[in-house]
């Protein structure tokens, strides 16, 4: 298998993750949104590991745990601070092992994301999640994750769609 074929396979894994995250962002049920995100996080973790984006891989795998904890302990301050501290440690760890300053971008996005899923719901939840996509886009651009960059743009649109559905169709 040549390098180009391998690259296509690695990026394809990212597009599979995108599918699950897209399902999440168009969801009006917060519980289903988080379950789809947990599945997507697992697949993103594989994608990022393969393309050597270790900060994103570590955070993606850790996000599975965060998303499942959220299902049981929403609005729990202990868990929010636990995840914020854990993301900071992941960012520091990957920075010291890679020397790549951009390792802190997924850390920043993940801290905001944790705050969003534990303290917010409905439209505010989706607005905060959507704002983190801009940070992820920069990281994905720097790291060469084409699936990640396309995911970020797609999810902004899916978020807008989910917000529209919540505002105008869910009573």
XYZ file of N, CA and C in Angstrom, residues 24-30 33 121-127 158-171:
87
model
N -25.026 14.166 15.795
C -25.143 14.789 17.109
C -25.592 16.245 16.981
N -24.958 16.982 16.113
C -25.213 18.414 16.048
C -26.593 18.763 15.500
N -27.212 17.881 14.761
C -28.557 18.177 14.275
C -29.637 17.677 15.228
N -29.229 17.037 16.299
C -30.142 16.456 17.278
C -30.773 17.534 18.156
N -32.056 17.364 18.465
C -32.723 18.266 19.411
C -32.767 17.657 20.808
N -32.549 16.367 20.926
C -32.513 15.681 22.215
C -31.074 15.695 22.738
N -30.841 16.383 23.862
C -29.485 16.524 24.392
C -28.828 15.180 24.693
N -27.643 13.673 21.478
C -26.516 14.471 21.034
C -25.231 13.969 21.680
N -27.922 23.862 28.195
C -28.721 22.953 27.379
C -29.358 23.762 26.260
N -29.980 23.057 25.334
C -30.699 23.715 24.252
C -29.814 24.596 23.391
N -30.316 25.785 23.076
C -29.610 26.701 22.180
C -28.282 27.185 22.765
N -28.215 27.610 24.037
C -26.905 28.027 24.570
C -25.851 26.915 24.486
N -26.240 25.670 24.750
C -25.320 24.534 24.633
C -24.740 24.484 23.229
N -25.586 24.569 22.244
C -25.140 24.455 20.867
C -24.314 25.665 20.418
N -24.637 26.855 20.922
C -23.851 28.043 20.564
C -22.422 27.948 21.101
N -24.502 22.348 10.762
C -25.402 21.440 11.478
C -25.865 22.061 12.787
N -24.988 22.784 13.443
C -25.357 23.470 14.687
C -26.428 24.516 14.419
N -26.216 25.275 13.370
C -27.212 26.290 13.014
C -28.567 25.642 12.714
N -28.535 24.507 12.046
C -29.760 23.765 11.757
C -30.428 23.286 13.055
N -29.627 22.724 13.969
C -30.161 22.273 15.252
C -30.752 23.421 16.052
N -30.091 24.581 16.031
C -30.602 25.761 16.729
C -31.913 26.212 16.097
N -31.954 26.222 14.765
C -33.180 26.581 14.058
C -34.322 25.648 14.465
N -34.050 24.332 14.472
C -35.082 23.365 14.854
C -35.559 23.611 16.282
N -34.635 23.876 17.185
C -35.021 24.123 18.575
C -35.852 25.394 18.702
N -35.472 26.412 17.979
C -36.147 27.711 18.091
C -37.515 27.728 17.421
N -37.631 27.065 16.282
C -38.850 27.201 15.497
C -39.714 25.965 15.371
N -39.207 24.771 15.717
C -40.029 23.590 15.518
C -40.298 22.800 16.792
N -39.469 22.928 17.815
C -39.667 22.182 19.052
C -40.458 23.040 20.014
N -41.556 22.527 20.462
C -42.405 23.289 21.421
C -42.431 22.609 22.743
